[in-house]
C-alpha positions as a LaTeX table, in Angstrom:
\begin{tabular}{lrrr}
\hline
Residue & $x$ (\AA) & $y$ (\AA) & $z$ (\AA) \\
\hline
Met1 & $-52.27$ & 21.12 & $-9.56$ \\
Thr2 & $-49.56$ & 23.89 & $-8.82$ \\
Glu3 & $-48.44$ & 23.84 & $-12.42$ \\
Leu4 & $-52.30$ & 24.72 & $-13.42$ \\
Ile5 & $-52.27$ & 27.62 & $-10.99$ \\
Ala6 & $-48.90$ & 28.89 & $-12.21$ \\
Glu7 & $-50.11$ & 29.02 & $-15.81$ \\
Gly8 & $-53.09$ & 30.93 & $-14.90$ \\
Leu9 & $-55.36$ & 28.30 & $-15.93$ \\
Val10 & $-57.19$ & 27.68 & $-12.61$ \\
Leu11 & $-57.92$ & 30.05 & $-9.65$ \\
Glu12 & $-58.18$ & 29.33 & $-6.01$ \\
Ala13 & $-61.76$ & 29.71 & $-4.84$ \\
Gly14 & $-61.75$ & 29.54 & $-0.98$ \\
Thr15 & $-61.21$ & 26.86 & 1.48 \\
Val16 & $-63.48$ & 24.42 & 3.22 \\
Ala17 & $-62.79$ & 22.66 & 6.71 \\
Ser18 & $-61.14$ & 18.89 & 6.28 \\
Ser19 & $-62.02$ & 16.07 & 8.76 \\
Gly20 & $-58.34$ & 16.76 & 9.99 \\
Gly21 & $-55.42$ & 18.78 & 9.34 \\
Arg22 & $-55.30$ & 21.54 & 7.07 \\
Pro23 & $-58.37$ & 23.08 & 5.27 \\
Thr24 & $-58.94$ & 21.86 & 1.69 \\
Thr25 & $-58.34$ & 24.69 & $-1.08$ \\
Leu26 & $-61.15$ & 24.78 & $-3.73$ \\
Ile27 & $-60.10$ & 25.55 & $-7.26$ \\
Glu28 & $-62.01$ & 26.45 & $-10.13$ \\
Pro29 & $-61.33$ & 27.05 & $-14.11$ \\
Asn30 & $-59.95$ & 30.74 & $-14.81$ \\
Pro31 & $-62.11$ & 31.47 & $-17.84$ \\
Ala32 & $-59.67$ & 33.93 & $-19.22$ \\
Gly33 & $-56.64$ & 31.82 & $-18.69$ \\
Ala34 & $-56.80$ & 30.08 & $-21.98$ \\
Tyr35 & $-59.11$ & 29.90 & $-24.99$ \\
Leu36 & $-60.03$ & 27.07 & $-27.31$ \\
Leu37 & $-61.82$ & 26.61 & $-30.67$ \\
Gly38 & $-64.15$ & 24.11 & $-32.00$ \\
Ala39 & $-65.58$ & 23.40 & $-35.48$ \\
Asp40 & $-68.41$ & 21.43 & $-36.81$ \\
Val41 & $-67.09$ & 20.57 & $-40.30$ \\
Gly42 & $-69.93$ & 19.26 & $-42.60$ \\
Glu43 & $-69.88$ & 18.67 & $-46.42$ \\
Arg44 & $-71.98$ & 22.16 & $-46.83$ \\
Gly45 & $-69.52$ & 24.41 & $-44.65$ \\
Val46 & $-68.39$ & 24.88 & $-41.06$ \\
Ala47 & $-69.63$ & 26.35 & $-37.74$ \\
Met48 & $-66.56$ & 27.58 & $-35.74$ \\
Glu49 & $-66.96$ & 28.58 & $-32.07$ \\
Leu50 & $-64.72$ & 30.21 & $-29.45$ \\
Phe51 & $-64.72$ & 29.11 & $-26.00$ \\
Asp52 & $-63.15$ & 30.16 & $-22.73$ \\
Leu53 & $-61.65$ & 27.85 & $-20.24$ \\
Ser54 & $-64.88$ & 27.36 & $-18.58$ \\
Met55 & $-66.06$ & 25.95 & $-21.97$ \\
Thr56 & $-68.55$ & 29.08 & $-22.04$ \\
Arg57 & $-69.02$ & 29.95 & $-25.85$ \\
Ile58 & $-67.70$ & 33.56 & $-26.64$ \\
Asp59 & $-68.34$ & 33.82 & $-30.25$ \\
Ile60 & $-69.22$ & 32.04 & $-33.55$ \\
Glu61 & $-68.68$ & 31.90 & $-37.11$ \\
Phe62 & $-70.55$ & 30.37 & $-40.04$ \\
Arg63 & $-68.95$ & 29.61 & $-43.46$ \\
Gly64 & $-70.69$ & 27.75 & $-46.32$ \\
Gly65 & $-73.76$ & 27.47 & $-48.56$ \\
His66 & $-76.66$ & 25.26 & $-49.23$ \\
Ser67 & $-74.86$ & 22.59 & $-51.25$ \\
Gly68 & $-71.79$ & 20.19 & $-50.97$ \\
Glu69 & $-68.55$ & 21.69 & $-51.30$ \\
Pro70 & $-65.10$ & 20.18 & $-52.22$ \\
Ile71 & $-62.59$ & 19.76 & $-49.56$ \\
Glu72 & $-60.53$ & 22.82 & $-50.97$ \\
Val73 & $-63.59$ & 25.22 & $-50.38$ \\
Ile74 & $-63.86$ & 23.47 & $-46.64$ \\
Gly75 & $-60.64$ & 24.72 & $-46.09$ \\
Arg76 & $-61.12$ & 28.37 & $-47.08$ \\
Asp77 & $-64.45$ & 28.16 & $-44.95$ \\
Leu78 & $-62.14$ & 27.29 & $-42.21$ \\
Asp79 & $-59.76$ & 29.82 & $-42.69$ \\
Asp80 & $-62.31$ & 32.33 & $-43.24$ \\
Ala81 & $-63.92$ & 31.51 & $-40.02$ \\
Leu82 & $-60.71$ & 31.86 & $-38.27$ \\
Asn83 & $-59.90$ & 35.17 & $-39.70$ \\
Ala84 & $-63.32$ & 36.70 & $-38.65$ \\
Leu85 & $-62.83$ & 35.23 & $-35.00$ \\
Arg86 & $-59.53$ & 36.41 & $-34.58$ \\
Ala87 & $-60.63$ & 40.09 & $-35.60$ \\
Arg88 & $-63.43$ & 40.17 & $-33.60$ \\
Asn89 & $-61.36$ & 38.51 & $-30.54$ \\
Pro90 & $-57.71$ & 39.44 & $-30.85$ \\
Gly91 & $-56.96$ & 39.37 & $-27.00$ \\
Ala92 & $-58.11$ & 35.88 & $-27.12$ \\
Trp93 & $-55.46$ & 34.75 & $-29.63$ \\
Glu94 & $-52.74$ & 35.73 & $-27.08$ \\
Lys95 & $-53.76$ & 32.72 & $-24.76$ \\
Met96 & $-54.99$ & 30.42 & $-27.71$ \\
Val97 & $-54.53$ & 26.71 & $-27.27$ \\
Gly98 & $-55.70$ & 25.40 & $-30.47$ \\
Leu99 & $-58.42$ & 24.45 & $-32.76$ \\
Gly100 & $-60.37$ & 21.16 & $-32.73$ \\
Leu101 & $-62.19$ & 19.81 & $-35.72$ \\
Gly102 & $-65.29$ & 17.53 & $-35.82$ \\
Leu103 & $-64.91$ & 16.10 & $-39.12$ \\
Pro104 & $-67.35$ & 13.87 & $-41.34$ \\
Gly105 & $-65.29$ & 10.67 & $-41.77$ \\
Ile106 & $-62.50$ & 8.58 & $-40.32$ \\
Val107 & $-59.79$ & 10.44 & $-38.78$ \\
Glu108 & $-56.71$ & 8.16 & $-38.09$ \\
Thr109 & $-53.72$ & 9.00 & $-36.13$ \\
Ala110 & $-50.29$ & 7.60 & $-36.87$ \\
Val111 & $-47.73$ & 6.63 & $-34.10$ \\
Ser112 & $-46.05$ & 10.01 & $-35.18$ \\
Gly113 & $-49.30$ & 12.02 & $-34.30$ \\
Glu114 & $-50.14$ & 12.88 & $-37.72$ \\
Gln115 & $-53.70$ & 12.68 & $-38.54$ \\
Met116 & $-55.28$ & 11.81 & $-41.74$ \\
Leu117 & $-58.90$ & 12.39 & $-42.92$ \\
Tyr118 & $-60.69$ & 9.74 & $-45.07$ \\
Ala119 & $-64.37$ & 10.91 & $-45.96$ \\
Gln120 & $-65.25$ & 8.43 & $-48.52$ \\
Ser121 & $-69.04$ & 9.46 & $-48.00$ \\
Gln122 & $-68.24$ & 13.09 & $-49.04$ \\
Gly123 & $-66.10$ & 11.93 & $-52.20$ \\
Trp124 & $-63.10$ & 13.94 & $-50.55$ \\
Pro125 & $-59.44$ & 12.59 & $-51.26$ \\
Ala126 & $-57.60$ & 11.44 & $-48.22$ \\
Ile127 & $-55.94$ & 14.49 & $-46.52$ \\
Ala128 & $-53.64$ & 15.36 & $-43.63$ \\
Val129 & $-55.75$ & 17.28 & $-41.12$ \\
Thr130 & $-52.98$ & 20.25 & $-40.95$ \\
Asp131 & $-53.66$ & 20.68 & $-44.58$ \\
Leu132 & $-57.21$ & 21.84 & $-44.04$ \\
Val133 & $-56.20$ & 25.18 & $-41.86$ \\
Ser134 & $-53.13$ & 27.42 & $-43.11$ \\
His135 & $-53.36$ & 29.29 & $-39.83$ \\
Asp136 & $-50.19$ & 28.53 & $-37.41$ \\
Leu137 & $-51.87$ & 27.02 & $-34.37$ \\
Pro138 & $-52.30$ & 23.48 & $-33.10$ \\
Ile139 & $-54.90$ & 21.52 & $-34.67$ \\
Phe140 & $-56.56$ & 18.69 & $-33.34$ \\
Ala141 & $-59.29$ & 16.35 & $-35.03$ \\
Glu142 & $-61.83$ & 13.55 & $-34.51$ \\
Asn143 & $-64.77$ & 12.27 & $-36.22$ \\
Gly144 & $-68.07$ & 14.61 & $-35.61$ \\
Ala145 & $-69.95$ & 11.76 & $-33.93$ \\
Lys146 & $-66.94$ & 11.10 & $-31.50$ \\
Thr147 & $-66.65$ & 14.67 & $-30.82$ \\
Gln148 & $-70.41$ & 14.96 & $-30.07$ \\
Ala149 & $-69.98$ & 11.96 & $-27.63$ \\
Met150 & $-67.21$ & 13.69 & $-25.79$ \\
Ala151 & $-69.39$ & 16.77 & $-25.36$ \\
Glu152 & $-72.12$ & 14.52 & $-23.63$ \\
Met153 & $-69.54$ & 12.55 & $-21.55$ \\
Trp154 & $-67.96$ & 15.88 & $-20.49$ \\
Asn155 & $-71.09$ & 17.59 & $-19.17$ \\
Gly156 & $-74.02$ & 16.22 & $-20.96$ \\
Glu157 & $-76.32$ & 13.02 & $-21.11$ \\
Ala158 & $-73.64$ & 10.68 & $-20.92$ \\
Arg159 & $-71.82$ & 12.15 & $-17.93$ \\
Gly160 & $-70.91$ & 9.37 & $-15.41$ \\
Val161 & $-72.64$ & 6.87 & $-17.63$ \\
Ala162 & $-70.44$ & 3.77 & $-18.14$ \\
Glu163 & $-72.26$ & 2.39 & $-21.25$ \\
Ala164 & $-73.75$ & 4.72 & $-23.89$ \\
Leu165 & $-74.64$ & 5.01 & $-27.53$ \\
Val166 & $-74.58$ & 8.57 & $-28.71$ \\
Val167 & $-76.23$ & 8.90 & $-32.25$ \\
Leu168 & $-75.78$ & 11.69 & $-34.70$ \\
Met169 & $-78.07$ & 12.16 & $-37.21$ \\
Gly170 & $-77.71$ & 14.90 & $-40.01$ \\
Arg171 & $-76.74$ & 14.73 & $-43.70$ \\
Gly172 & $-74.74$ & 11.83 & $-42.40$ \\
Val173 & $-75.27$ & 9.07 & $-39.92$ \\
Gly174 & $-72.74$ & 8.39 & $-37.01$ \\
Leu175 & $-72.28$ & 7.05 & $-33.62$ \\
Gly176 & $-70.10$ & 7.30 & $-30.45$ \\
Ile177 & $-69.92$ & 4.25 & $-28.40$ \\
Val178 & $-69.12$ & 4.80 & $-24.75$ \\
Ser179 & $-67.81$ & 1.71 & $-23.00$ \\
Asp180 & $-66.73$ & 1.16 & $-19.58$ \\
Gly181 & $-66.49$ & 4.95 & $-19.36$ \\
Gln182 & $-64.40$ & 5.38 & $-22.27$ \\
Leu183 & $-65.17$ & 6.46 & $-25.99$ \\
Ala184 & $-64.61$ & 3.49 & $-28.32$ \\
His185 & $-62.15$ & 4.15 & $-31.23$ \\
Gly186 & $-61.23$ & 0.60 & $-32.55$ \\
Ser187 & $-57.82$ & $-0.41$ & $-33.83$ \\
Arg188 & $-57.72$ & 2.63 & $-36.45$ \\
Ser189 & $-60.15$ & 5.06 & $-35.24$ \\
Ser190 & $-63.18$ & 4.06 & $-37.21$ \\
Ala191 & $-65.23$ & 2.10 & $-34.64$ \\
Gly192 & $-68.70$ & 3.74 & $-34.73$ \\
Glu193 & $-69.16$ & 3.83 & $-38.57$ \\
Trp194 & $-72.82$ & 2.91 & $-37.86$ \\
Gly195 & $-73.87$ & 4.79 & $-40.78$ \\
His196 & $-72.37$ & 2.49 & $-43.14$ \\
Val197 & $-73.60$ & $-0.76$ & $-41.60$ \\
Arg198 & $-75.62$ & $-2.48$ & $-44.25$ \\
Ile199 & $-79.19$ & $-3.23$ & $-43.37$ \\
Val200 & $-80.66$ & $-4.29$ & $-46.68$ \\
His201 & $-79.29$ & $-6.43$ & $-48.98$ \\
Gly202 & $-79.12$ & $-4.64$ & $-52.38$ \\
Gly203 & $-80.92$ & $-1.60$ & $-50.96$ \\
Arg204 & $-80.92$ & 2.10 & $-51.65$ \\
Leu205 & $-77.65$ & 3.46 & $-53.05$ \\
Cys206 & $-75.55$ & 5.13 & $-50.23$ \\
Arg207 & $-73.19$ & 8.02 & $-50.44$ \\
Cys208 & $-70.23$ & 5.62 & $-49.83$ \\
Gly209 & $-70.97$ & 3.99 & $-52.85$ \\
Lys210 & $-72.40$ & 0.77 & $-51.32$ \\
His211 & $-76.08$ & $-0.40$ & $-51.18$ \\
Gly212 & $-78.30$ & $-0.52$ & $-48.30$ \\
Cys213 & $-76.50$ & 1.37 & $-45.45$ \\
Val214 & $-78.13$ & 2.66 & $-42.43$ \\
Glu215 & $-77.44$ & 6.45 & $-43.68$ \\
Ala216 & $-79.13$ & 5.56 & $-47.15$ \\
Tyr217 & $-82.38$ & 5.26 & $-44.92$ \\
Leu218 & $-81.90$ & 7.87 & $-42.17$ \\
Gly219 & $-79.58$ & 10.40 & $-43.55$ \\
Ala220 & $-81.34$ & 13.72 & $-44.39$ \\
Asp221 & $-80.73$ & 13.65 & $-48.01$ \\
Ser222 & $-82.18$ & 9.95 & $-48.17$ \\
Ile223 & $-85.14$ & 10.88 & $-46.09$ \\
Phe224 & $-85.91$ & 13.84 & $-48.33$ \\
Thr225 & $-85.53$ & 11.84 & $-51.39$ \\
Ala226 & $-87.96$ & 9.09 & $-49.98$ \\
Trp227 & $-90.60$ & 11.83 & $-49.53$ \\
Arg228 & $-89.97$ & 13.28 & $-52.84$ \\
Glu229 & $-90.32$ & 10.12 & $-54.62$ \\
Ala230 & $-93.23$ & 8.96 & $-52.79$ \\
Gly231 & $-95.05$ & 12.20 & $-53.98$ \\
Gly232 & $-94.34$ & 14.77 & $-51.18$ \\
Val233 & $-94.09$ & 18.44 & $-52.12$ \\
Phe234 & $-91.92$ & 20.66 & $-50.03$ \\
Glu235 & $-89.16$ & 23.20 & $-50.12$ \\
Gly236 & $-85.72$ & 23.18 & $-48.75$ \\
Ser237 & $-83.47$ & 20.14 & $-47.33$ \\
Gly238 & $-82.83$ & 21.50 & $-43.94$ \\
Trp239 & $-84.10$ & 21.87 & $-40.36$ \\
Arg240 & $-87.43$ & 23.35 & $-41.60$ \\
Ala241 & $-88.16$ & 20.65 & $-44.24$ \\
Val242 & $-88.03$ & 18.04 & $-41.47$ \\
Gly243 & $-90.19$ & 20.05 & $-39.45$ \\
Asp244 & $-92.73$ & 20.26 & $-42.53$ \\
Leu245 & $-92.57$ & 16.48 & $-42.87$ \\
Leu246 & $-93.35$ & 15.97 & $-39.35$ \\
Thr247 & $-96.03$ & 18.44 & $-39.48$ \\
Ala248 & $-97.63$ & 16.78 & $-42.51$ \\
Ala249 & $-97.65$ & 13.31 & $-40.71$ \\
Asp250 & $-99.21$ & 14.86 & $-37.60$ \\
Ala251 & $-102.00$ & 16.36 & $-39.91$ \\
Asp252 & $-102.47$ & 12.72 & $-41.21$ \\
Asp253 & $-101.17$ & 13.43 & $-44.77$ \\
Pro254 & $-100.82$ & 9.83 & $-45.81$ \\
Ile255 & $-97.34$ & 10.31 & $-47.95$ \\
Ala256 & $-95.73$ & 11.96 & $-44.78$ \\
Val257 & $-97.48$ & 9.25 & $-42.45$ \\
Ser258 & $-95.76$ & 6.45 & $-44.69$ \\
Val259 & $-92.22$ & 8.07 & $-44.81$ \\
Val260 & $-92.40$ & 8.80 & $-40.99$ \\
Asp261 & $-93.54$ & 5.45 & $-40.22$ \\
Glu262 & $-90.80$ & 3.84 & $-42.30$ \\
Leu263 & $-88.26$ & 6.14 & $-40.67$ \\
Val264 & $-89.16$ & 5.22 & $-36.93$ \\
Ala265 & $-89.16$ & 1.51 & $-37.90$ \\
Ile266 & $-85.81$ & 1.41 & $-39.39$ \\
Leu267 & $-84.27$ & 3.64 & $-36.79$ \\
Gly268 & $-85.90$ & 1.28 & $-34.17$ \\
Ser269 & $-84.56$ & $-1.70$ & $-35.84$ \\
Ser270 & $-81.03$ & $-0.11$ & $-36.39$ \\
Leu271 & $-80.61$ & 1.10 & $-32.80$ \\
Gly272 & $-82.50$ & $-2.20$ & $-31.35$ \\
Ser273 & $-79.83$ & $-4.12$ & $-32.90$ \\
Leu274 & $-76.89$ & $-1.80$ & $-31.34$ \\
Val275 & $-78.76$ & $-2.25$ & $-27.92$ \\
Asn276 & $-78.35$ & $-5.93$ & $-28.23$ \\
Leu277 & $-74.88$ & $-5.50$ & $-29.32$ \\
Thr278 & $-73.50$ & $-3.25$ & $-26.60$ \\
Asn279 & $-76.13$ & $-3.27$ & $-23.54$ \\
Pro280 & $-76.22$ & 0.55 & $-23.17$ \\
Asp281 & $-77.36$ & 2.42 & $-20.28$ \\
Arg282 & $-78.43$ & 5.38 & $-22.40$ \\
Val283 & $-79.17$ & 5.91 & $-25.61$ \\
Ile284 & $-78.78$ & 9.75 & $-26.86$ \\
Ile285 & $-79.98$ & 11.02 & $-30.13$ \\
Gly286 & $-78.66$ & 14.09 & $-31.58$ \\
Gly287 & $-77.52$ & 15.72 & $-34.82$ \\
Trp288 & $-79.88$ & 18.35 & $-36.30$ \\
Val289 & $-82.03$ & 15.73 & $-37.74$ \\
Gly290 & $-82.18$ & 13.47 & $-34.73$ \\
Leu291 & $-82.95$ & 16.51 & $-32.40$ \\
Arg292 & $-85.80$ & 17.54 & $-34.72$ \\
Leu293 & $-87.25$ & 13.79 & $-34.51$ \\
Met294 & $-86.79$ & 13.74 & $-30.84$ \\
Glu295 & $-89.08$ & 16.66 & $-30.39$ \\
Thr296 & $-92.15$ & 15.06 & $-31.47$ \\
Leu297 & $-91.09$ & 11.30 & $-32.09$ \\
Ala298 & $-89.10$ & 10.50 & $-29.09$ \\
Pro299 & $-91.98$ & 8.04 & $-27.37$ \\
Arg300 & $-92.14$ & 6.26 & $-31.03$ \\
Ile301 & $-88.65$ & 6.06 & $-31.20$ \\
Glu302 & $-88.27$ & 4.53 & $-27.85$ \\
Ala303 & $-90.91$ & 2.08 & $-28.27$ \\
Ala304 & $-89.64$ & 1.03 & $-31.76$ \\
Ile305 & $-86.08$ & 0.47 & $-30.28$ \\
Arg306 & $-87.51$ & $-1.69$ & $-27.36$ \\
Ala307 & $-89.66$ & $-3.74$ & $-29.62$ \\
Glu308 & $-86.75$ & $-4.60$ & $-31.90$ \\
Ala309 & $-84.15$ & $-5.38$ & $-29.02$ \\
Leu310 & $-84.26$ & $-8.43$ & $-26.82$ \\
Asp311 & $-86.63$ & $-7.93$ & $-23.96$ \\
Arg312 & $-83.69$ & $-7.91$ & $-21.37$ \\
Pro313 & $-81.40$ & $-5.24$ & $-22.78$ \\
Gly314 & $-84.42$ & $-3.37$ & $-24.38$ \\
Ala315 & $-85.54$ & $-2.80$ & $-20.81$ \\
Gln316 & $-82.32$ & $-1.70$ & $-19.65$ \\
Phe317 & $-81.68$ & 1.70 & $-21.36$ \\
Ala318 & $-82.96$ & 5.31 & $-21.05$ \\
Leu319 & $-83.22$ & 7.42 & $-24.26$ \\
Ser320 & $-82.76$ & 11.00 & $-24.29$ \\
Ala321 & $-81.90$ & 13.96 & $-26.64$ \\
Ser322 & $-78.51$ & 15.45 & $-26.94$ \\
Lys323 & $-78.02$ & 18.21 & $-24.16$ \\
Phe324 & $-76.38$ & 20.94 & $-26.32$ \\
Gly325 & $-78.30$ & 20.99 & $-29.43$ \\
Gly326 & $-76.57$ & 22.24 & $-32.43$ \\
Asp327 & $-73.39$ & 23.19 & $-30.68$ \\
Thr328 & $-72.34$ & 19.82 & $-29.58$ \\
Val329 & $-70.13$ & 18.61 & $-32.07$ \\
Ala330 & $-68.33$ & 21.86 & $-32.12$ \\
Leu331 & $-68.05$ & 21.80 & $-28.29$ \\
Gly332 & $-66.59$ & 18.39 & $-28.16$ \\
Ala333 & $-64.19$ & 19.29 & $-30.70$ \\
Ala334 & $-62.88$ & 22.25 & $-28.45$ \\
Ile335 & $-62.51$ & 19.58 & $-25.89$ \\
Leu336 & $-59.69$ & 18.25 & $-27.95$ \\
Pro337 & $-57.33$ & 21.12 & $-27.20$ \\
Leu338 & $-58.68$ & 21.29 & $-23.67$ \\
Asn339 & $-57.43$ & 17.73 & $-23.22$ \\
Ala340 & $-53.80$ & 18.95 & $-24.39$ \\
Val341 & $-53.92$ & 21.56 & $-21.65$ \\
Leu342 & $-54.93$ & 19.28 & $-19.01$ \\
Asn343 & $-52.68$ & 16.52 & $-19.88$ \\
Gln344 & $-49.43$ & 18.79 & $-20.26$ \\
Pro345 & $-49.91$ & 22.45 & $-18.90$ \\
Arg346 & $-47.19$ & 24.19 & $-20.10$ \\
Ala347 & $-46.81$ & 27.85 & $-21.53$ \\
Thr348 & $-45.72$ & 26.14 & $-24.89$ \\
His349 & $-49.32$ & 25.31 & $-25.69$ \\
Leu350 & $-50.35$ & 29.01 & $-25.69$ \\
Thr351 & $-49.70$ & 30.78 & $-29.18$ \\
Ala352 & $-49.33$ & 34.33 & $-29.65$ \\
\hline
\end{tabular}
């Protein structure tokens, strides 16, 4: 603790009487003691956020467009976002710890510490994480569903929860598995690739190249494709379009009702199986698609999961929406450099 105080990372915040002996000193984070960056990286661009040491968001920068981008363009998005944030916040760079990336794919860490991204569903080649950013600052990376889970474990719906499933539903579908209070990684970091569990033999084509994956039914583009092929007429392929689907279903549009019914049924079946496998205390649904669905369909989703699970584990979980909304992946990514500070608080972590 004395090292943290010496580094200016925490402050003494008074004392309280102890049961015997000297009073206990209270400490709290020094918000201006260090700064952290977290980025939510998707196939269409990036959302990069700047946090102080209390994990309060200071600034945010978006880069990208309305269609998929090759990995080279994603790299330029990251550099451009960094340039914009640094220009607006020059003082923060004097105490910058590093950048955490929440990435769409498998992030493997070698014994040497080198990290590689394998994003098969995006059609990107395997790439070293450090090659994504040209700036000279420490880079940390993890799968986006796992960084979402990290944020929920830090101060969200999974805080203090021993067993949890943290679901990410966006254009891709992912999962963070909390087991015995720890985030599961597997032998090579690919634990939680729930989106590519095959649920229908010979089913719909998935972006990964296989058929019948969860993502081929629950990913945003798959939902919109099913709606359009059934005869639905709508605009866009984002947050508003999901809302239009739900509004149409509420208005008893038969096509929208059919699409939503299938969506709830598949989500219930897929998560019900995971409940049987992992016996969670809590199931948390996030991602922009998941949050939109939870706004109006939470009771139906919960009932579908319980109906598909075995009676006993199906009665032992609570369902909730991600606490931090659209910021969750970036917030969790910023926890990666924060952990570096907490685990090894030395001035060498701070970059000028």
